[in-house]
Amino acid sequence: MELIFLGTGAGIPSPERNVTAVALALNEERGTFWLFDCGEATQHQIMRSPLKLSRLEYIFITHLHGDHIYGLPGLLSSRSYHGGTTPLTIFGPAGLARFIETSLQVSGSHLDYELRIEELQEGVIFEDEQFTISCARLEHRIDSYGYRIVEHDLPGRLDRDRLIADGILPGPIYQQIKLSKEPIAYEGRLLDPKRYVGPDIPGRKLAILGDTRPAPNALQLAQTVDVLVHEATFAEAEAELARRYYHTTTRQAAEIAAQAGAGELILTHFSSRYNREDLAWLIQEASRYHKPVYAAYDGYQHPIPRK
């Protein structure tokens, strides 16, 4: 599992930063990647990354401002040309379906795959055997959402040496023991999986939030996550400007991470007034209130290992 930042700027692109898009690469977990927001030229950024557009599985849109959605029509069309034939589902606020359907219809675009669009209701929006994803509304000029991604716990390590010592030879029974929580009948005896399987491996948790002022739901989504991705459009000294435009400062993002008991904080969505050289002092500002802090830049890759 790895985060790849494709665009880290706010509002408009700059020579150093494209507008917002973050990929969650799940190569080992599913052989796919998920995309959070899709600003203009996101498909170009994907071509400069290790990602393959054909492996895009889900898109999660935080809100409908142009710097978060204007890359969708081109990316959806190009996916067909890159060999994308598997279904693709897009989650986002009300109005997203109209935007996408109108763009594709007017441009005469043809997709070689099934496109599904799910407009958001707060709460759990996706769940399978690996992940649960929920969303909640934040505080911005238009409806803006944050996402919480929770990986399910994995079964612990199987103690093969103990199994063999107890006369249980390798075979399908090993998988049954690893996955079961109840005793298993084997050759006239009951095997207790707890004797042979270590503690569950905790799943990873992360939160990726859209544009927002500091908001109660941001704190809720970020509770005890391993990684929090939070906008920091402005430096600490620009708190009034951030409030006026419904954004967050470096300090405010760090305070949310600290109050939520989050692990790593990754700042992104920087105003074009800040350049690459400014990232060090933006990190320094936030680090007074929470650690560790990272400042994303276009192309930044951030692994999220299992504990």
C-alpha positions as MATLAB code, in Angstrom:
seq = 'MELIFLGTGAGIPSPERNVTAVALALNEERGTFWLFDCGEATQHQIMRSPLKLSRLEYIFITHLHGDHIYGLPGLLSSRSYHGGTTPLTIFGPAGLARFIETSLQVSGSHLDYELRIEELQEGVIFEDEQFTISCARLEHRIDSYGYRIVEHDLPGRLDRDRLIADGILPGPIYQQIKLSKEPIAYEGRLLDPKRYVGPDIPGRKLAILGDTRPAPNALQLAQTVDVLVHEATFAEAEAELARRYYHTTTRQAAEIAAQAGAGELILTHFSSRYNREDLAWLIQEASRYHKPVYAAYDGYQHPIPRK';
ca = [
       0.000    0.000    0.000;
       1.423    3.338   -1.051;
       0.170    6.883   -1.562;
       1.322    8.599   -4.762;
       0.643   12.329   -4.982;
      -0.135   13.315   -8.567;
      -1.156   16.908   -7.851;
      -0.596   18.936   -4.690;
      -1.617   22.478   -5.627;
      -4.718   24.464   -4.712;
      -7.045   26.210   -7.137;
      -4.893   26.464  -10.249;
      -1.797   24.624  -11.500;
       1.604   26.231  -11.122;
       4.951   25.451  -12.770;
       5.794   23.232   -9.764;
       2.430   21.718   -8.875;
      -0.537   20.291  -10.693;
      -4.005   20.509   -9.150;
      -5.299   17.874   -6.766;
      -5.108   14.122   -7.261;
      -3.857   11.387   -4.942;
      -3.507    7.717   -5.857;
      -3.608    4.837   -3.388;
      -1.570    2.047   -4.981;
      -2.684   -1.418   -3.887;
      -0.342   -3.544   -5.939;
       0.179   -6.304   -3.381;
      -3.342   -6.147   -1.951;
      -5.412   -6.118   -5.181;
      -3.192   -5.359   -8.173;
      -5.068   -2.077   -8.689;
      -5.024    1.540   -7.614;
      -7.663    3.968   -6.362;
      -7.771    7.670   -7.191;
      -8.870   10.437   -4.849;
      -9.854   13.529   -6.859;
      -8.915   14.120  -10.473;
      -7.851   17.649  -11.279;
      -6.979   18.784  -14.803;
      -4.059   16.839  -16.389;
      -4.190   14.015  -13.854;
      -3.822   11.503  -16.696;
      -0.533   13.167  -17.656;
       0.680   12.831  -14.078;
      -0.277    9.151  -14.083;
       1.879    8.608  -17.177;
       4.840   10.064  -15.256;
       4.199    7.672  -12.342;
       4.500    3.881  -11.855;
       0.707    3.610  -12.190;
      -1.098    2.053  -15.155;
      -4.431    3.599  -16.074;
      -5.866    0.204  -17.020;
      -5.536   -0.849  -13.370;
      -7.633    2.010  -11.997;
     -10.445    0.414   -9.965;
     -12.235    3.197   -8.027;
     -12.295    6.991   -8.052;
     -13.364    8.975   -4.985;
     -14.202   12.642   -5.566;
     -14.246   14.934   -2.527;
     -16.124   17.856   -4.107;
     -17.050   19.379   -7.441;
     -14.722   22.373   -7.669;
     -12.900   22.319  -10.992;
      -9.432   21.738   -9.575;
     -10.721   18.394   -8.262;
     -12.785   17.118  -11.237;
     -11.732   18.732  -14.528;
      -9.411   15.838  -15.313;
     -12.198   13.257  -15.296;
     -13.507   13.372  -18.911;
     -10.086   12.949  -20.464;
      -8.958   10.296  -18.011;
     -12.135    8.234  -18.432;
     -11.802    8.322  -22.208;
      -8.088    7.500  -22.166;
      -8.606    4.490  -19.912;
     -10.175    2.646  -22.841;
      -7.141    3.363  -25.054;
      -4.829    2.079  -22.308;
      -6.546   -1.311  -22.234;
      -8.947   -0.633  -19.393;
     -11.865   -3.043  -19.793;
     -12.808   -3.853  -16.198;
     -15.668   -1.931  -14.527;
     -14.828    1.422  -12.935;
     -16.857    2.975  -10.115;
     -16.746    6.668   -9.216;
     -18.011    7.981   -5.878;
     -18.720   11.657   -5.343;
     -21.195   14.377   -4.331;
     -24.583   14.985   -5.928;
     -24.151   16.494   -9.387;
     -21.157   14.340  -10.296;
     -23.192   12.025  -12.553;
     -24.596   14.986  -14.514;
     -21.108   16.447  -15.002;
     -19.607   13.180  -16.252;
     -22.529   12.094  -18.401;
     -22.814   15.511  -20.060;
     -19.064   15.693  -20.735;
     -18.952   12.248  -22.318;
     -22.145   12.759  -24.324;
     -21.265   16.175  -25.738;
     -17.747   15.040  -26.669;
     -18.998   11.833  -28.278;
     -16.713    9.757  -26.062;
     -16.986    5.964  -26.094;
     -15.903    3.792  -23.178;
     -14.938    0.131  -23.563;
     -15.837   -0.634  -19.964;
     -18.767   -0.327  -17.594;
     -18.810    3.009  -15.742;
     -20.735    3.241  -12.494;
     -21.346    6.521  -10.672;
     -22.418    6.497   -7.013;
     -23.454    9.828   -5.504;
     -22.627   10.070   -1.823;
     -24.618    9.619    1.329;
     -22.712    9.934    4.595;
     -21.669    6.666    6.207;
     -20.240    3.447    4.789;
     -20.113    3.639    0.998;
     -18.036    0.566    0.167;
     -17.146   -2.717    1.835;
     -15.635   -5.979    0.669;
     -13.510   -8.712    2.240;
     -10.483   -6.373    2.411;
     -11.638   -2.803    3.026;
     -14.380   -0.636    4.478;
     -14.673    2.957    3.246;
     -16.854    5.607    4.830;
     -17.346    9.297    4.136;
     -18.579   12.380    5.974;
     -19.328   15.948    4.961;
     -16.749   18.599    5.788;
     -17.006   22.416    5.883;
     -16.357   24.097    2.549;
     -18.112   26.541    0.216;
     -19.851   23.633   -1.496;
     -20.460   20.067   -0.310;
     -17.052   18.555    0.351;
     -16.362   15.122    1.799;
     -13.582   13.265    3.527;
     -12.941    9.541    3.200;
     -11.832    7.031    5.813;
     -10.254    3.838    4.478;
      -9.967    0.897    6.874;
      -8.199   -2.309    5.909;
      -9.584   -5.375    7.652;
      -7.302   -7.256   10.035;
      -5.393  -10.189    8.552;
      -5.034  -13.633   10.160;
      -1.856  -14.016   12.180;
       1.197  -16.111   11.336;
       0.696  -19.866   11.147;
       3.089  -21.827   13.376;
       4.014  -24.665   11.007;
       6.634  -26.117   13.338;
       4.065  -26.636   16.076;
       1.599  -28.157   13.628;
       4.165  -30.684   12.424;
       5.228  -31.447   16.000;
       1.579  -32.250   16.766;
       1.420  -34.627   13.832;
      -0.537  -32.327   11.507;
       1.117  -32.543    8.113;
       0.909  -29.802    5.443;
      -2.273  -29.728    3.396;
      -5.600  -27.928    3.069;
      -6.037  -28.223    6.846;
      -3.384  -25.500    7.309;
      -5.520  -22.939    5.499;
      -8.604  -24.011    7.452;
      -6.780  -23.569   10.741;
      -5.430  -20.156    9.759;
      -8.818  -18.777    8.730;
     -11.033  -20.352   11.396;
     -11.941  -18.884   14.769;
     -13.621  -22.099   15.928;
     -12.165  -25.572   16.699;
     -11.721  -27.781   13.640;
     -12.297  -31.551   13.504;
      -9.206  -33.421   12.242;
      -8.622  -37.181   12.355;
     -10.814  -37.730   15.381;
      -9.662  -34.721   17.406;
     -10.497  -31.042   17.691;
      -7.808  -28.521   16.810;
      -7.874  -25.112   18.460;
      -6.675  -22.506   15.932;
      -5.476  -20.284   18.777;
      -2.756  -22.835   19.482;
      -1.317  -22.553   15.979;
      -2.081  -19.032   14.761;
      -0.536  -15.843   16.108;
      -2.437  -12.625   16.844;
      -4.271  -10.947   13.968;
      -2.217   -8.472   11.963;
      -3.902   -5.066   12.348;
      -5.247   -3.534    9.158;
      -4.045   -0.110    8.119;
      -6.244    2.969    8.433;
      -6.022    6.254    6.613;
      -8.118    9.348    6.005;
      -8.025   11.487    2.872;
      -9.963   14.711    3.268;
     -11.293   17.230    0.765;
     -11.113   21.016    1.051;
     -12.381   22.172    4.427;
     -12.160   24.483    7.355;
     -11.363   22.678   10.619;
     -14.498   20.583   11.152;
     -15.804   18.022   13.677;
     -16.170   15.396   10.959;
     -12.530   15.825    9.985;
     -11.613   14.892   13.527;
     -13.969   11.910   13.437;
     -12.661   10.568   10.135;
      -9.069   10.899   11.335;
      -9.497    9.014   14.621;
      -6.396    6.831   15.238;
      -5.554    6.533   11.531;
      -2.042    5.532   10.549;
      -1.926    8.288    7.925;
      -3.963   11.479    7.606;
      -3.863   13.397    4.315;
      -5.108   16.907    5.055;
      -5.136   20.130    3.078;
      -2.923   22.973    4.304;
      -3.708   25.654    1.767;
      -2.211   28.402    3.918;
       0.561   28.944    6.439;
      -0.266   29.583   10.086;
      -0.101   33.384    9.726;
      -2.913   33.314    7.127;
      -5.588   31.895    9.447;
      -8.097   34.636    8.627;
      -7.620   34.133    4.907;
      -8.077   30.392    5.372;
     -11.299   30.930    7.317;
     -12.673   33.319    4.690;
     -12.066   30.845    1.847;
     -13.045   27.713    3.819;
      -9.572   26.235    3.985;
      -7.114   25.064    6.623;
      -3.686   26.227    7.807;
      -0.650   24.132    8.633;
      -1.283   24.573   12.356;
      -4.958   23.682   12.130;
      -4.241   20.498   10.169;
      -1.633   19.478   12.745;
      -3.995   20.173   15.641;
      -6.633   17.936   14.052;
      -4.059   15.150   13.648;
      -2.981   15.513   17.268;
      -6.528   15.584   18.657;
      -7.492   12.546   16.563;
      -4.520   10.496   17.716;
      -3.407   10.111   14.103;
      -0.001    8.771   13.169;
       1.620   10.400   10.155;
       0.266   13.681    8.819;
       0.765   14.501    5.149;
       0.027   18.086    4.148;
      -1.092   18.894    0.606;
      -3.224   21.338   -1.467;
      -0.825   24.254   -1.082;
      -1.562   27.757   -2.323;
       0.497   28.767   -5.369;
       2.115   31.466   -3.210;
       4.296   28.722   -1.695;
       7.035   27.076   -3.744;
       9.043   23.891   -3.254;
      11.593   25.674   -1.085;
       8.823   26.721    1.333;
       7.889   23.147    2.239;
      10.544   22.890    4.955;
       9.147   25.759    6.996;
       5.540   24.650    6.403;
       6.542   21.297    7.915;
       8.277   23.127   10.742;
       5.109   25.114   11.512;
       2.930   22.004   11.683;
       5.536   20.030   13.645;
       5.078   22.314   16.646;
       1.654   20.723   17.147;
       2.030   17.174   15.783;
       4.728   14.787   14.603;
       5.608   13.277   12.222;
       4.616   15.674    9.434;
       5.342   15.409    5.713;
       4.642   17.923    2.949;
       3.590   16.330   -0.330;
       4.901   17.420   -3.712;
       3.993   16.172   -7.182;
       5.394   12.663   -7.582;
       5.874   12.122   -3.852;
       5.453    8.455   -2.884;
       4.626    7.496    0.694;
       4.592    3.789    1.635;
       2.172    2.621    4.341;
       3.651   -0.616    5.740;
       1.774   -3.016    7.980;
       2.633   -2.760   11.647;
];
